[in-house]
GROMACS .gro file of C-alpha atoms in nm:
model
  210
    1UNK     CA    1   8.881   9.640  11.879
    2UNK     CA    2   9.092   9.497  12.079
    3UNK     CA    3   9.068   9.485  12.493
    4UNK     CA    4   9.341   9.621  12.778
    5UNK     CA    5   9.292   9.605  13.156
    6UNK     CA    6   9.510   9.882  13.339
    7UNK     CA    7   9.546   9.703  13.703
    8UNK     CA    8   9.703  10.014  13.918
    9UNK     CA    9   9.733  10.048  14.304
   10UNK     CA   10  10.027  10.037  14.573
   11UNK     CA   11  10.171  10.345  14.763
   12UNK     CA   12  10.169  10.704  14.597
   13UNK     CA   13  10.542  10.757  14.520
   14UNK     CA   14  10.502  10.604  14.166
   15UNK     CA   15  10.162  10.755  14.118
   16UNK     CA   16   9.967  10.489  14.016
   17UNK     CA   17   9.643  10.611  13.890
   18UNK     CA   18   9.828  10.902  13.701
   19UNK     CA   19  10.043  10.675  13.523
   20UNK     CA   20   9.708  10.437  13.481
   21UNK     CA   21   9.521  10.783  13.343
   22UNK     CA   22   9.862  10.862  13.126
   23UNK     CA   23   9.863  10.551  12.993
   24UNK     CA   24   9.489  10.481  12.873
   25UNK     CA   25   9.555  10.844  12.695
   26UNK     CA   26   9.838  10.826  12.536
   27UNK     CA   27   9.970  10.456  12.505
   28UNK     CA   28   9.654  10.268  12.412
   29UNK     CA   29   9.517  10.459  12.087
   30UNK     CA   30   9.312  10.167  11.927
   31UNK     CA   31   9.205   9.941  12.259
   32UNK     CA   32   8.903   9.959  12.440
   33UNK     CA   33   9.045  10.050  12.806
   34UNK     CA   34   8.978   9.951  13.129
   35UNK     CA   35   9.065  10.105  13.480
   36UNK     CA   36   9.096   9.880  13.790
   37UNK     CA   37   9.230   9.950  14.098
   38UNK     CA   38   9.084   9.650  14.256
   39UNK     CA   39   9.313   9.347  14.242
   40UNK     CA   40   9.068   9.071  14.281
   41UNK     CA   41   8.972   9.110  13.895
   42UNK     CA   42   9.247   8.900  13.911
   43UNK     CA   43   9.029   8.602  14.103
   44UNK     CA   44   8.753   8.654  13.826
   45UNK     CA   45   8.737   8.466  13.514
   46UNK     CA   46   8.726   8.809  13.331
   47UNK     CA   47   9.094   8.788  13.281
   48UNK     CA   48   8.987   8.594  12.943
   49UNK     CA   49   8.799   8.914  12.810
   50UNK     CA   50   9.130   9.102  12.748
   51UNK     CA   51   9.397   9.095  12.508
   52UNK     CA   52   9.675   9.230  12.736
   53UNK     CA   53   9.721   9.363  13.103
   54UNK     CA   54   9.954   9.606  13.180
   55UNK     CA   55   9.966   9.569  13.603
   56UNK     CA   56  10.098   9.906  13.726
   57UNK     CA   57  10.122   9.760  14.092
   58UNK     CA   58  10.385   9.856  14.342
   59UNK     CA   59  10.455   9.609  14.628
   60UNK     CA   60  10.118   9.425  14.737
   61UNK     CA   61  10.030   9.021  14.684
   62UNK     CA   62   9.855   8.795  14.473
   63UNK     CA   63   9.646   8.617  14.731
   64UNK     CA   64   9.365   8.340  14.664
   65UNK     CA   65   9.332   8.229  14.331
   66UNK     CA   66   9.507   8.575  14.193
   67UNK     CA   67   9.795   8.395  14.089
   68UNK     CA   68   9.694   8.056  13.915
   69UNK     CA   69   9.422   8.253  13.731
   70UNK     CA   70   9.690   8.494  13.603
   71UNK     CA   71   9.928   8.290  13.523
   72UNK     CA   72   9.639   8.047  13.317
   73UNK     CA   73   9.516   8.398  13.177
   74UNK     CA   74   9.857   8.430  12.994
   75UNK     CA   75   9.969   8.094  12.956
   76UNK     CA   76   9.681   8.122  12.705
   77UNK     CA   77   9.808   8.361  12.491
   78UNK     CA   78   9.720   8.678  12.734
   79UNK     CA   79  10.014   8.926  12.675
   80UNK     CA   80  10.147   9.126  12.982
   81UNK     CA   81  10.319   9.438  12.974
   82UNK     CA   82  10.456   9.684  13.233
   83UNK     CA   83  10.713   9.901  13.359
   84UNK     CA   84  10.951   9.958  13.639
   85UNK     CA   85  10.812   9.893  13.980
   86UNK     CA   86  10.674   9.565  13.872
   87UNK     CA   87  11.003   9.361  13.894
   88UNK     CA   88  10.984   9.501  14.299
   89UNK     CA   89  10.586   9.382  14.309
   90UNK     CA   90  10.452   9.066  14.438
   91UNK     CA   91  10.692   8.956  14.619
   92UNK     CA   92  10.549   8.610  14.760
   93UNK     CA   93  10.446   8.478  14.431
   94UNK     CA   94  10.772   8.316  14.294
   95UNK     CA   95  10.564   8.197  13.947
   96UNK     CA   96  10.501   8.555  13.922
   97UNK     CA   97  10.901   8.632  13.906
   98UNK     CA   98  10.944   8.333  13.673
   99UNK     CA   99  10.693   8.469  13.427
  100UNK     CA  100  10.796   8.867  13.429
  101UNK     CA  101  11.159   8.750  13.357
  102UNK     CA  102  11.340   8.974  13.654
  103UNK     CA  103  11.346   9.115  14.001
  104UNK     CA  104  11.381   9.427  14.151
  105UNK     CA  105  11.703   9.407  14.363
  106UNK     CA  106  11.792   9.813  14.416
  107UNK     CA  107  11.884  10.125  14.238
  108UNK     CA  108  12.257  10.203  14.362
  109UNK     CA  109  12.324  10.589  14.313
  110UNK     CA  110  11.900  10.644  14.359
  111UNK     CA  111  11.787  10.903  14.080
  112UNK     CA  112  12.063  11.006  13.831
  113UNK     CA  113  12.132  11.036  13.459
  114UNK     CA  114  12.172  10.763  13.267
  115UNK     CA  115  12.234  10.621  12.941
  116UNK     CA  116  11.986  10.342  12.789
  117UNK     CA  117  12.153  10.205  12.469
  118UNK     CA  118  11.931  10.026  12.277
  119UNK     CA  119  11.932   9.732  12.024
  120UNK     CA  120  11.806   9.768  11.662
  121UNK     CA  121  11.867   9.382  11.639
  122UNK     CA  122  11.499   9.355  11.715
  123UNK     CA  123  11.119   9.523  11.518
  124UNK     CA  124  11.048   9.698  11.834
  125UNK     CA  125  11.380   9.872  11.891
  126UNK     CA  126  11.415   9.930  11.502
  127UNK     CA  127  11.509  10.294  11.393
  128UNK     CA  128  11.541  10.445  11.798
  129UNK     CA  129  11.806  10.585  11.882
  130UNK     CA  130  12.001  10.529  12.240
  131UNK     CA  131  11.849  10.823  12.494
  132UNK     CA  132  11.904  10.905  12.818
  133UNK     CA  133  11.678  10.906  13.124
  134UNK     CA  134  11.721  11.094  13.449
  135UNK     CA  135  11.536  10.862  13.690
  136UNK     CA  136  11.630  10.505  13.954
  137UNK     CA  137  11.914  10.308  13.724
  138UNK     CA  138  11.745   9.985  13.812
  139UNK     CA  139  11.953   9.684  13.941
  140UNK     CA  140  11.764   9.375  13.891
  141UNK     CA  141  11.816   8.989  13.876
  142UNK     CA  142  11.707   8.867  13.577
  143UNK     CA  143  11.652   8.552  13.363
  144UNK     CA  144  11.864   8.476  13.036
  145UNK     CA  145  11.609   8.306  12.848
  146UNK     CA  146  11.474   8.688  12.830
  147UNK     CA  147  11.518   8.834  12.469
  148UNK     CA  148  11.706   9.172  12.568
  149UNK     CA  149  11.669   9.511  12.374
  150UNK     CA  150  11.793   9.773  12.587
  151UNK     CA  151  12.026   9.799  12.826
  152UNK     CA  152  12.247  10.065  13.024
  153UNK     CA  153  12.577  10.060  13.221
  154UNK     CA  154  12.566  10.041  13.608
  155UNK     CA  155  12.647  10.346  13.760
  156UNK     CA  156  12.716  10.172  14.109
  157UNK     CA  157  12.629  10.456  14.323
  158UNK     CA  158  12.802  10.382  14.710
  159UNK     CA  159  12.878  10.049  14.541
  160UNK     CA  160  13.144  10.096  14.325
  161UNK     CA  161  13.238   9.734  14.228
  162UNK     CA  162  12.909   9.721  14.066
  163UNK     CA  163  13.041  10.020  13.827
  164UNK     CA  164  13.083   9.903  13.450
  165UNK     CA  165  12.810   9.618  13.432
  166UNK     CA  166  12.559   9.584  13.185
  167UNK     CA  167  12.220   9.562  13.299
  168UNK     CA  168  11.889   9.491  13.107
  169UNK     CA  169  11.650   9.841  13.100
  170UNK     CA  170  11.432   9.619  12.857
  171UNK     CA  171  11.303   9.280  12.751
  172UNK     CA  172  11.045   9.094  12.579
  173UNK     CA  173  10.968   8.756  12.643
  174UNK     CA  174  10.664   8.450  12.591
  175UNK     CA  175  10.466   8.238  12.883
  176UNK     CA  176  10.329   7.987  12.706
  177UNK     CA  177  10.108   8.134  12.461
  178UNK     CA  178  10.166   8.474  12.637
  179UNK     CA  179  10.394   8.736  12.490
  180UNK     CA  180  10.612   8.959  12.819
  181UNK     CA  181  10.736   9.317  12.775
  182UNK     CA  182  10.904   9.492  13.000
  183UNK     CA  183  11.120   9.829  13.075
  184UNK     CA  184  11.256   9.917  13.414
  185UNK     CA  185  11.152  10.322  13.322
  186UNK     CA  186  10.895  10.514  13.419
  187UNK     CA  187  10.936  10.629  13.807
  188UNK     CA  188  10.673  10.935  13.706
  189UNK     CA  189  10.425  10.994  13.393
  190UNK     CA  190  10.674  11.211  13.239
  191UNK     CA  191  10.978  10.962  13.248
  192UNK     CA  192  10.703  10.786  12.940
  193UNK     CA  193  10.709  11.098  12.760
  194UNK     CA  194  11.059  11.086  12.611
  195UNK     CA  195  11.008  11.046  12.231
  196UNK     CA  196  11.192  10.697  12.260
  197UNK     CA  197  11.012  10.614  12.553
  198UNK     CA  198  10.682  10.647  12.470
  199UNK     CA  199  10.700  10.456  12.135
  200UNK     CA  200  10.932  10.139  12.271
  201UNK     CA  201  10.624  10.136  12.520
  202UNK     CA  202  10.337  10.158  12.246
  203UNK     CA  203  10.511   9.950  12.015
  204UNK     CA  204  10.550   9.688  12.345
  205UNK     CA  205  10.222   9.683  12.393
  206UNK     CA  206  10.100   9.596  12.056
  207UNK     CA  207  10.367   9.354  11.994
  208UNK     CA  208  10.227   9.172  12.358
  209UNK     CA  209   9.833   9.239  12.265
  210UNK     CA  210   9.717   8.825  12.185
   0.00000   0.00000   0.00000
């Protein structure tokens, strides 16, 4: 059976250990699950015991050894997936941005309905349909080696020259050995249980799992 870490902390408004306890329930049928909310896990050479971590972190910082140990963890075929406040995470630990493929720059407009239009170019997008989300439209900076499979158009909120743009909602990506996944959705639990949601996640996850 295969091993996950959920790593969850940072300040209450994206409910971290709900979306840790919604996620070990109904994302990880199959894995042996663990809970952390302690990030120096991160300085321990446990890292190596998992198939994938899925940090559910808002804000905070790799300190120590957190980082290189990481960032060895995956380079050797760890995968890493998350969701939405992650880009905005870790702020001091550029590596960190390199690796996750993006960075959390705003949501323009705050919480509104939006459309995410997704791929079937790719096995984890194939057969879902385009949905749409009422939640932060997530602006973000992101890199263009990433391998993108969903994306919306930009709202623009009180910034109306942004208006019309596409922007990523998700992405998968390698590290070395490492295989990335990544959606910008999931501000509360039940943004992950829209049908389309909740499987692009699973099927993330496995896809990611070393």
């Amino acid at each position: 059976m295969k091993k996950a870490l959920i790593l969850y902390g940072g300040p209450e408004w994206h409910s971290p250990e709900s979306m840790a306890r919604f996620s070990a329930e109904h994302l990880l049928a199959g894995f042996e699950t663990e809970l952390s909310s302690d990030l120096t896990i991160l300085e321990s050479s446990r890292l190596h015991e998992f198939d994938i971590i899925i940090p559910l972190w808002t804000q905070g910082e790799l300190q120590g050894n957190m980082e290189s140990n990481l960032m060895d963890a995956v380079e050797k075929g760890l995968g890493l997936v998350s969701w939405h406040g992650l880009t905005g995470s870790f702020n001091n630990s550029l590596l960190f941005k390199m690796m996750i493929g993006g960075l959390f720059v705003g949501h323009p407009g705050n919480f509104l309905e939006y459309e995410v239009l997704v791929s079937n170019a790719d096995p984890l997008t194939e057969g879902l349909s385009s949905f749409s989300v009422c939640s932060e439209q997530y602006y973000m900076l992101t890199d263009p080696n990433n391998e993108v499979i969903a994306h919306t158009i930009v709202n623009g909120g009180n910034f109306p020259w942004l208006k019309g743009n596409a922007m990523p909602v998700a992405w998968k990506r390698s590290w070395g050995k490492g295989r990335i996944f990544y959606h910008s959705i999931g501000h509360y639990p039940r943004e992950l249980e829209i049908p389309e949601v909740m499987e692009l996640t699973i099927r993330g996850i496995r896809w990611a799992a070393r």
